[in-house]
Coordinates of C-alpha atoms and ligand atoms in Angstrom, one line a residue:
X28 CA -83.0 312.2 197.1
X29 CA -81.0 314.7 199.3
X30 CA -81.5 318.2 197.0
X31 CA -79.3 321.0 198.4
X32 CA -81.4 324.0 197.6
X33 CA -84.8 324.1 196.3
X34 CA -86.6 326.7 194.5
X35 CA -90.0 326.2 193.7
X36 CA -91.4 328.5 191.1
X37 CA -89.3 329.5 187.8
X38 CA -91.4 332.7 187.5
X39 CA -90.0 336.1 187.6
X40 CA -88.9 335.2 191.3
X41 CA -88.0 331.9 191.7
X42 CA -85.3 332.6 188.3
X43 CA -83.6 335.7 189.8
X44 CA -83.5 334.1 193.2
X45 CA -81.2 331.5 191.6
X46 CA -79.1 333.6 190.2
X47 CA -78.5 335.8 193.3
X48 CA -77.5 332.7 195.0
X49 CA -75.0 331.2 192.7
X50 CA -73.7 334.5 192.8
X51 CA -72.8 333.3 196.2
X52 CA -72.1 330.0 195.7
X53 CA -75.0 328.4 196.4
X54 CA -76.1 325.8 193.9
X55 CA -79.8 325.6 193.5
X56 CA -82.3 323.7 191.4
X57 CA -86.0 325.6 190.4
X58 CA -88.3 323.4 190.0
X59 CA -91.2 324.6 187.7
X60 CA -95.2 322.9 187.2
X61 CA -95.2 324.6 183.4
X62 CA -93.0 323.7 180.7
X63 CA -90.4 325.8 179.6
X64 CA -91.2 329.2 178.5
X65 CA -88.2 329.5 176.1
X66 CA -89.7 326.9 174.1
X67 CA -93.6 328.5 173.6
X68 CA -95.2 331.5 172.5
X69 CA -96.7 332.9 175.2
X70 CA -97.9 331.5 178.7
X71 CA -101.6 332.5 179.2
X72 CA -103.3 333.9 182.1
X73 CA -100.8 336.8 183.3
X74 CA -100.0 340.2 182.5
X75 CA -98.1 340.2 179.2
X76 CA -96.3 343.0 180.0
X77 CA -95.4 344.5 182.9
X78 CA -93.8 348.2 184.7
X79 CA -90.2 347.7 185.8
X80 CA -88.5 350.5 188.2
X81 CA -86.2 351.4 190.4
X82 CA -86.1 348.4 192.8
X83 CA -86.1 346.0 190.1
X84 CA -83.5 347.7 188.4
X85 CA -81.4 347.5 191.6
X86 CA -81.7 343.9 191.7
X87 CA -80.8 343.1 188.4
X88 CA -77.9 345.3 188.5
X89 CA -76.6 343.8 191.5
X90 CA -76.8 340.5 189.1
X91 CA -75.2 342.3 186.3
X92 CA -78.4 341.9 184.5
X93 CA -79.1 345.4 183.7
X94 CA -77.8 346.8 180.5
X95 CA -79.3 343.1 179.3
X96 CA -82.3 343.7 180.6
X97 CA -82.4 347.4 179.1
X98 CA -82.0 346.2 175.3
X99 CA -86.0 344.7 176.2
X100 CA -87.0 347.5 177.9
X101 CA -89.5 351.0 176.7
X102 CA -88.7 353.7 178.8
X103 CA -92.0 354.9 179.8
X104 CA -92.1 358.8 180.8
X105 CA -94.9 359.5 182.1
X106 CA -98.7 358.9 182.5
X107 CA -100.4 359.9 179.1
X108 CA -104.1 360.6 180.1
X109 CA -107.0 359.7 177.5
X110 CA -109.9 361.9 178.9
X111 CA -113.3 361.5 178.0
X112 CA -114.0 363.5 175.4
X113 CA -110.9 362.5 173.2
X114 CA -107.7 364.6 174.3
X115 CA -104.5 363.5 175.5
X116 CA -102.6 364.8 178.1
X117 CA -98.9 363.8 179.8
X118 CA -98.3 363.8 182.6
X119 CA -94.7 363.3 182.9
X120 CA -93.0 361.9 186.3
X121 CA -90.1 363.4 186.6
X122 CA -91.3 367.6 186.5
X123 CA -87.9 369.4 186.2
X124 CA -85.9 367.3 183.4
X125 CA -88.4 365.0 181.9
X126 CA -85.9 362.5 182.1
X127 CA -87.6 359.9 185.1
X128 CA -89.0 357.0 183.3
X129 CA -90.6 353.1 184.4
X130 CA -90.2 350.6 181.7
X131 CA -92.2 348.1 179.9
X132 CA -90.9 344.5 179.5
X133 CA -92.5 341.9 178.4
X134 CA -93.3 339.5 180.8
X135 CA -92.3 336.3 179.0
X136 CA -89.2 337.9 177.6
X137 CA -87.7 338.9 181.0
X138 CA -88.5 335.4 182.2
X139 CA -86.7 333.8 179.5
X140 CA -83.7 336.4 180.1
X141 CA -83.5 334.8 183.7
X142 CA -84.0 331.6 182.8
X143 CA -81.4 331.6 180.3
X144 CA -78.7 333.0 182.8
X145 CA -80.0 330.5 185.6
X146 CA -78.7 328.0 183.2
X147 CA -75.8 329.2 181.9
X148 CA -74.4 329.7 185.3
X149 CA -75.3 325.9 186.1
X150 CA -78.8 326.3 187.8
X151 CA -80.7 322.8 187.6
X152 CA -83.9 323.4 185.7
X153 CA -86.8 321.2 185.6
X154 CA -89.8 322.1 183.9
X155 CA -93.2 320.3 184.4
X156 CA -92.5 319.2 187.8
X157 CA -95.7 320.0 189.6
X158 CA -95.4 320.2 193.8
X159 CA -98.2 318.5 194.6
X160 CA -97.2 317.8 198.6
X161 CA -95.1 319.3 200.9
X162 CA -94.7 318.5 204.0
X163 CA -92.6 320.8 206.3
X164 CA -91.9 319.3 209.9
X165 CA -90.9 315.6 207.7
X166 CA -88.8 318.0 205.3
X167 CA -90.2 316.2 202.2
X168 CA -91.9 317.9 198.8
X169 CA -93.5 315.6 196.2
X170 CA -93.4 316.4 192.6
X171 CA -95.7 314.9 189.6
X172 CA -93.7 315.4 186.8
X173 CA -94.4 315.2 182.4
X174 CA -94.1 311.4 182.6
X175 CA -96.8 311.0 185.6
X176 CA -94.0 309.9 187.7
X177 CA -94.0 310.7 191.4
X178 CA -90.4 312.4 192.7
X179 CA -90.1 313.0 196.4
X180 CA -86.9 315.2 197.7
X181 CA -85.8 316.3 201.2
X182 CA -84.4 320.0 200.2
X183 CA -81.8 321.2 202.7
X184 CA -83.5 324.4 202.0
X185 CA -86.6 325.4 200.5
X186 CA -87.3 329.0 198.6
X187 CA -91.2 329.0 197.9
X188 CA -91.6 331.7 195.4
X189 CA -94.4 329.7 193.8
X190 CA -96.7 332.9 193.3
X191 CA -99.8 334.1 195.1
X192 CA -101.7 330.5 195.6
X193 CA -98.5 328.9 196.8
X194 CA -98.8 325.9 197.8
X195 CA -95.6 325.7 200.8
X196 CA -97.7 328.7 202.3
X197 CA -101.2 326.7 202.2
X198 CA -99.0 323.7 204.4
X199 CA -97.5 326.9 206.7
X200 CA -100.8 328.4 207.4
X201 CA -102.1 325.3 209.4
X202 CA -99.8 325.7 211.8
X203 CA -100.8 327.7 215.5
X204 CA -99.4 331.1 215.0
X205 CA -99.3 331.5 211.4
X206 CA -101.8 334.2 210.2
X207 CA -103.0 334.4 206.8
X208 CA -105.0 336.7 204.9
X209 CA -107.1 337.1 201.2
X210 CA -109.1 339.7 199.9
X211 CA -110.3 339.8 196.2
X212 CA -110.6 342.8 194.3
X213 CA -114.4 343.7 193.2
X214 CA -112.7 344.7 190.0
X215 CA -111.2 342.2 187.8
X216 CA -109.0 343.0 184.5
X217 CA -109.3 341.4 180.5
X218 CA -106.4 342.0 178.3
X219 CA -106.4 343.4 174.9
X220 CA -104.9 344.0 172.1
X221 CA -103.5 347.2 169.9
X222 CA -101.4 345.9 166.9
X223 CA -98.4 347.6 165.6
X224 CA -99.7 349.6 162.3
X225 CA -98.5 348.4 158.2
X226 CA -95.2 349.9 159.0
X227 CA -94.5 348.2 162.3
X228 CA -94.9 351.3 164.3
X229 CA -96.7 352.1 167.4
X230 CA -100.5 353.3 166.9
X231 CA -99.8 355.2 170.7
X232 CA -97.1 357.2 172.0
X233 CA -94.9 354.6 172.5
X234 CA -93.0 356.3 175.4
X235 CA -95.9 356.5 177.5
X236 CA -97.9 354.8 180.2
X237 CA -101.4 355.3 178.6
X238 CA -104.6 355.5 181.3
X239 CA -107.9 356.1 180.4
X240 CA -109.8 356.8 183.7
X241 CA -113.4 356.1 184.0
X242 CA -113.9 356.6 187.9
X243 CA -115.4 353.2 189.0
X244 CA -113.0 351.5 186.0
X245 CA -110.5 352.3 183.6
X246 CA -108.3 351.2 180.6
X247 CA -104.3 351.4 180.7
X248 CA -101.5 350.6 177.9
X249 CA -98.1 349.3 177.9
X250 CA -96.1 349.5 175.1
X251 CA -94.3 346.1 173.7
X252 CA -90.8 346.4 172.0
X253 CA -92.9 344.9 168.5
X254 CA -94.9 348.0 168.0
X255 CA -98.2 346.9 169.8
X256 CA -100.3 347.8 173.2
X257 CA -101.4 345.7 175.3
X258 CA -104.0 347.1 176.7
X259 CA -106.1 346.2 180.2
X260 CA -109.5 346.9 180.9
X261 CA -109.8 347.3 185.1
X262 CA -113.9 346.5 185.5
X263 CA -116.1 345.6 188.4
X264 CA -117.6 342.7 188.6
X265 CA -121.0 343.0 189.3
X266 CA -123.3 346.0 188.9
X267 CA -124.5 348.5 186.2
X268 CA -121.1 349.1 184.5
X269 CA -119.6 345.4 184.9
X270 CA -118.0 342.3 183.2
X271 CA -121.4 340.7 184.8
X272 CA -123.5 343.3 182.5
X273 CA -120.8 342.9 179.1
X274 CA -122.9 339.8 178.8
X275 CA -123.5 340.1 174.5
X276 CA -120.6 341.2 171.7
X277 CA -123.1 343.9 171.1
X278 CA -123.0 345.5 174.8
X279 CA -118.9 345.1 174.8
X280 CA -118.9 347.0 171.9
X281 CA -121.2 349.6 173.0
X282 CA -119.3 349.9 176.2
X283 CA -115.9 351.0 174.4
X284 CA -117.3 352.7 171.2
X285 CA -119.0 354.8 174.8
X286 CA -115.8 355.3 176.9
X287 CA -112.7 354.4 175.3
X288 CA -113.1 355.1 170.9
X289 CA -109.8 356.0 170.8
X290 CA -108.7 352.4 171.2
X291 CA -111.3 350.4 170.0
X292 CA -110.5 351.7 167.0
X293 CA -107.0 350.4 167.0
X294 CA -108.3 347.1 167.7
X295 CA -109.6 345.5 164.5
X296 CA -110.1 342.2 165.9
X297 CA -112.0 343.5 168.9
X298 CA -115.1 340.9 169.4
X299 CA -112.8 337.8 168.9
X300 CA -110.6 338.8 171.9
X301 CA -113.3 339.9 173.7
X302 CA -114.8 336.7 173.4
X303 CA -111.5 334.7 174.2
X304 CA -109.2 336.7 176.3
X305 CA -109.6 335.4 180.0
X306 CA -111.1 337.8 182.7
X307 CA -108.8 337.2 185.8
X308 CA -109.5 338.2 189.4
X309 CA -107.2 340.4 191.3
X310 CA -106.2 339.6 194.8
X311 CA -104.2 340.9 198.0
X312 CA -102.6 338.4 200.1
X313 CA -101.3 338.5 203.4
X314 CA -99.6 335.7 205.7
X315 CA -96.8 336.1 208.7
X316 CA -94.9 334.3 209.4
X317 CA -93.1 333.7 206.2
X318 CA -90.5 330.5 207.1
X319 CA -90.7 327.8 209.5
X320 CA -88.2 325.4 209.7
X321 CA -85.9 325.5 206.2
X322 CA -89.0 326.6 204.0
X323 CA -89.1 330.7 203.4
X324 CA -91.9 331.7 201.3
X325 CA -90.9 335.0 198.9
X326 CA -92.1 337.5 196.3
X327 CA -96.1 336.7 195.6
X328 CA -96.0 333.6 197.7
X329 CA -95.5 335.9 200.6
X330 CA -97.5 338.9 199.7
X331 CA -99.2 339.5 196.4
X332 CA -100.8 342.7 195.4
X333 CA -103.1 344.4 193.8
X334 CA -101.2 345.4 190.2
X335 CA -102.1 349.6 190.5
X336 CA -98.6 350.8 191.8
X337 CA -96.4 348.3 189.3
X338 CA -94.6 346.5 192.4
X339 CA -95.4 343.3 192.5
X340 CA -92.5 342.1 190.8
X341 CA -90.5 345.3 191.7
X342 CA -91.3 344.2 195.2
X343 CA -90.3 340.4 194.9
X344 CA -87.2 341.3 193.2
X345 CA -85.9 343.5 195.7
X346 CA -87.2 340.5 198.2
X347 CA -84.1 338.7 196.8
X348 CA -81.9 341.7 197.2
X349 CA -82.6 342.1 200.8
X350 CA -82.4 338.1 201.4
X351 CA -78.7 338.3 200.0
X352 CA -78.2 341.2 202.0
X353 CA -78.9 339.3 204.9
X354 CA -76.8 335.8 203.7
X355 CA -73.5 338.0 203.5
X356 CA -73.9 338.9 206.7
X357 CA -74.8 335.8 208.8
X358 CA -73.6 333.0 206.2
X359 CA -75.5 330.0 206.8
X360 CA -77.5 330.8 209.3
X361 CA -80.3 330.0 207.9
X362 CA -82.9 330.2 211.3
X363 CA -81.2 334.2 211.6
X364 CA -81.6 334.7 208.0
X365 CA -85.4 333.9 207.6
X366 CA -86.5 335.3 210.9
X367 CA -84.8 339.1 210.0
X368 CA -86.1 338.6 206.4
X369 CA -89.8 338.1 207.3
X370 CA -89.5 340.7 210.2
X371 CA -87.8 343.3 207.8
X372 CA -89.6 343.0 205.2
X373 CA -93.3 342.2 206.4
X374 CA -94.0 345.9 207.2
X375 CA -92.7 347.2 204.0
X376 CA -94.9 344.3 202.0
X377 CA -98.0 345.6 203.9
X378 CA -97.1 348.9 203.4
X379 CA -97.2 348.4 199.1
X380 CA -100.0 346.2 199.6
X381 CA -102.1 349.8 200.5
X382 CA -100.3 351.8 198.5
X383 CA -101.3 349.7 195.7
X384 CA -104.8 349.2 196.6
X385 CA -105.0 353.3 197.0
X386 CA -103.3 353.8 193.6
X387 CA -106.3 352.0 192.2
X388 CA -108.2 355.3 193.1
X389 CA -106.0 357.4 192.0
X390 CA -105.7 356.3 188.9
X391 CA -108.8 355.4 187.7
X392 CA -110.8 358.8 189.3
X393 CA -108.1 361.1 191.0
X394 CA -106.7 362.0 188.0
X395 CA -109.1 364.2 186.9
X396 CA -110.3 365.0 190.2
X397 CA -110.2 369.4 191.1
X398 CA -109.1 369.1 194.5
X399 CA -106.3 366.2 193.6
X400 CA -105.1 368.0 190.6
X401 CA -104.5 371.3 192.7
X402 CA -103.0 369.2 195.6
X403 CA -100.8 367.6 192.8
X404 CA -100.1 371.2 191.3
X405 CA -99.1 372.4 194.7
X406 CA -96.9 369.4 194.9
X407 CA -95.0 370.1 191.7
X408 CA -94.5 373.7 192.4
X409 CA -92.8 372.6 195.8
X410 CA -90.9 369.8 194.1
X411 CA -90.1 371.8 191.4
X412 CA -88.6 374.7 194.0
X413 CA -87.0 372.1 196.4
X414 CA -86.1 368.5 194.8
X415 CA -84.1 367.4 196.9
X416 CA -86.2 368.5 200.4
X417 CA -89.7 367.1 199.0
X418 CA -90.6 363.7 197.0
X419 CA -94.1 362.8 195.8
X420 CA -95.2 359.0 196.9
X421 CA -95.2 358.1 193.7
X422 CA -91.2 359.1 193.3
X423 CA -90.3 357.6 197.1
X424 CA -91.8 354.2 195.9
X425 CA -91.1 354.0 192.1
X426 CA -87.8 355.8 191.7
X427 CA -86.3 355.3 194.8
X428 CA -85.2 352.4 197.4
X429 CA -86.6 353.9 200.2
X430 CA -88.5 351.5 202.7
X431 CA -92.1 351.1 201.4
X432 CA -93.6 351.4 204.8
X433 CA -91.4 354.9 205.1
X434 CA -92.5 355.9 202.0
X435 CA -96.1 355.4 203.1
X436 CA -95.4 357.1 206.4
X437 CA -93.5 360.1 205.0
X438 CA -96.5 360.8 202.0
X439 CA -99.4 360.8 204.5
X440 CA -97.5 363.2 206.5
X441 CA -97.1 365.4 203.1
X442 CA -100.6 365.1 202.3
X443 CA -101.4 366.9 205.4
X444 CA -99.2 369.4 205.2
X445 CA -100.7 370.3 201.5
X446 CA -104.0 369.8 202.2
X447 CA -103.6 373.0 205.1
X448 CA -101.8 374.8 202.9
X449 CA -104.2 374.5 200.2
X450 CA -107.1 375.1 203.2
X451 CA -104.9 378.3 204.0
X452 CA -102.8 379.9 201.2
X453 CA -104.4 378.5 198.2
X454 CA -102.9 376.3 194.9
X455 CA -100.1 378.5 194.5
X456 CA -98.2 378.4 197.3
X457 CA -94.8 377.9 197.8
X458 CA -93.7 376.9 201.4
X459 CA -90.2 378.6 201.9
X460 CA -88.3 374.2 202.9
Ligands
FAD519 C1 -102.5 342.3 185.6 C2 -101.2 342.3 186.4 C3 -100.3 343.3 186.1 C4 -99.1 343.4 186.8 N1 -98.2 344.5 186.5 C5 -97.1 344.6 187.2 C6 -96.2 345.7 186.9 O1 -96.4 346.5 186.1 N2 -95.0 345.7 187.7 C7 -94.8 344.8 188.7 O2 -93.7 345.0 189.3 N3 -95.6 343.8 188.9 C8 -96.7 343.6 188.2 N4 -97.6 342.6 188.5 C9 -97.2 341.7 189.6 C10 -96.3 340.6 189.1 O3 -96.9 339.9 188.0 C11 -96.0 339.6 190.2 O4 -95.7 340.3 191.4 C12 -94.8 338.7 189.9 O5 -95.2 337.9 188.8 C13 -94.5 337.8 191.1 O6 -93.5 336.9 190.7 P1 -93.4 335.5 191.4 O7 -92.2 334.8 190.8 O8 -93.4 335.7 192.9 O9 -94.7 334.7 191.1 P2 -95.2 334.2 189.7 O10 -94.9 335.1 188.6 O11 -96.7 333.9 189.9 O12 -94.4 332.8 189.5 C14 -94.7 331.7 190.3 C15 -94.2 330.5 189.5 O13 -94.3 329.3 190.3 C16 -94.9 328.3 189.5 N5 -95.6 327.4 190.4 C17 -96.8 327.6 191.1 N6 -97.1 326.6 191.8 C18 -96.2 325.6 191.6 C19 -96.1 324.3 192.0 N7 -97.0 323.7 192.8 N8 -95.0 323.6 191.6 C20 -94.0 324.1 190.8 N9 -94.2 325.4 190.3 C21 -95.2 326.1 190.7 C22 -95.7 329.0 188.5 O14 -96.0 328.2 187.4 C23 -94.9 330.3 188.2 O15 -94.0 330.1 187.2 C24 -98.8 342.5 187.8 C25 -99.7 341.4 188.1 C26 -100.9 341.4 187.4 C27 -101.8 340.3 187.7

């Protein structure tokens, strides 16, 4: 069977990617291993929820997605800090009006949102069709589908936005040339749960990213539209203070009753989800390059992430802005198209990967860290005084489009700067900008 354009994956990804491209005429089909999420409760084994910013919004605007997506969406204003011995303190993100916010969305829901518009501007969809072969120089992918049945197509073009174990990028890798990279995290995450309380309202601020930061590990909320939290537990793997050690109910218990009461409390089913919520592994994932032939790997499939600066789908999303980008301006060719897409965006993707892995640091110790917090206070006093000469990191990559790897480039040149200021003139300085 002769399939125009594939996509494989209906995730986050693969579902906007479709969309973008009948936007420009281009009639794909997604083709998707797990059944169709409209019709279940929940698909295990991701983030429930996730951080949506600036780059995503710019994608899904460009869609004329946005205010649709907004009616699902918590505006999140900044980073409420649960320290140690009990207290709460925001920190918001945007210091002059208050106004700069990230949003919570539930995974499944925005899925569904994209799925739903896939299909209603004519997007073939078909759920429970596994790839379980591709082959890229013969052009062929082989799907097992519901019924056991074997499909084979020959895709005039093939999108692989599969997610981070993708399967076209395992057949890419063994070619001569094609580099590939993995690194596990030695922390992995759980996922809990804070119910809504008797009235339906939220236990938490509810407008408010909520961290509790341990040092080596760390607890964060994200508010859901339904009045719950779901909350994730960042641990390492081995050691004193582990998932290894939380080996007994008992010890679980001890370990949150010790560093995070505040939320065990609201959790009144606490040892049941200890016991069956999965423990997942976190992972970066590098690989260049990203197409050969008609098959273009994009959004985790090309570069997954560590989930610390909330990109990973920002990232992939604005993928498919940038690939459009590229199809207005050399129509059909496709060999053009890939090639500045992988080149473009491969130094940006690396870029976030860092960023991300650093943010891990930041937000689990940093934030209660002397020397970062007067760093940071420097920082707002400038920002505060110049806003439009000086941008934190965190601003360049989460409320702005700015190229990740400039974003990267232009912070560690800022750092430098405040750290000999700080050396120099002390927490209170002002540089005249
Ligand atoms: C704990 C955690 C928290 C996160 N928080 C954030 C956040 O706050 N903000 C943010 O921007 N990002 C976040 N992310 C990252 C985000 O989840 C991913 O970047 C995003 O899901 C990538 O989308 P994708 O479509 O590329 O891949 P996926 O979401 O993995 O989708 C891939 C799809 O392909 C399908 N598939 C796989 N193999 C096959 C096959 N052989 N045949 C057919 N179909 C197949 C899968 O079933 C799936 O539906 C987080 C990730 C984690 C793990």
């Amino acid at each position: 069977m002769v399939d125009s354009v594939c996509i494989l994956g209906g995730g986050l990804v693969g579902s906007l990617l479709s969309i973008f491209l009948k936007k420009h005429n281009i009639q794909s089909v997604i083709y998707e291993k797990r059944p169709d999420i409209r019709l279940q409760n929940l698909v295990a084994g991701r983030s429930i929820n996730l951080a949506l910013s600036t780059r995503g919004w710019i994608a899904l605007e460009k869609v004329g997605l946005k205010t649709e997506v907004e009616k699902i969406a918590i505006p999140m204003f900044g980073r409420m800090i649960h320290t140690f011995d009990g207290q709460q303190k925001m920190q918001p993100y945007s210091l002059h009006d208050g106004k700069k916010a990230i949003f919570s969305v539930s995974r499944a829901e925005l899925n569904k949102l994209l799925l739903n518009e896939a299909e209603k501007l004519g997007v073939a969809l078909h759920f429970e069709y596994k790839a379980t072969k591709v082959e890229i120089d013969s052009n062929t992918i082989g799907f097992r589908n519901a019924e056991n049945e074997y499909i084979k197509i020959n895709p005039k073009l093939c999108f692989s936005a599969d997610g981070a174990f993708s399967l076209v990028r395992s057949e890419l890798i063994k070619n001569s040339g094609f580099d590939y990279e993995q690194k596990y995290l030695e922390h992995s995450y759980q996922e809990f749960h804070i119910p809504a309380d008797a009235n339906g309202n939220w236990q938490l601020h509810k407008n408010a990213l909520h961290i509790w930061p341990r040092e080596s590990f760390m607890l964060i909320a994200l508010p859901n539209l339904d009045g719950s939290f779901t909350c994730t537990l960042f641990l390492q793997n081995r050691g004193e203070v582990s998932f290894a050690n939380l080996n007994t109910i008992q010890k679980a218990k001890y370990f949150f009753e010790t560093y995070f009461a505040d939320a065990l409390a609201l959790m009144p089913n606490f040892e049941t989800q200890f016991e069956q919520n999965p423990i997942s592994s976190l992972v970066t994932i590098k690989t260049f390059p990203w197409h050969k032939n008609n098959y273009c790997l994009l959004g985790d499939a090309a570069h997954a992430i560590v989930p610390f600066y909330g990109q990973g789908m920002n990232c992939g999303f604005e993928d498919c802005s940038i690939l459009m980008e590229l199809i207005e301006k050399k129509p059909e060719n496709w060999t053009e198209i890939f090639s500045e897409f992988e080149l473009s965006r491969k130094p940006n993707t690396d870029a976030i990967a860092q960023m991300a892995l650093d943010n891990f640091l930041e937000m689990r110790d940093l934030v209660t860290d002397e020397h970062f917090l007067k760093l940071k206070k420097m920082e707002s006093n400038i920002i505060t005084n110049y806003p439009q000469k000086w941008q934190s990191q965190y601003e360049m990559v989460t409320f702005s489009n700015l190229a990740y790897s400039e974003a990267l480039e232009k912070s560690k040149e800022n750092k430098l700067k405040l750290e000999n200021w700080l050396q120099n003139f002390g927490e209170n300085f002002v540089p005249e900008l």
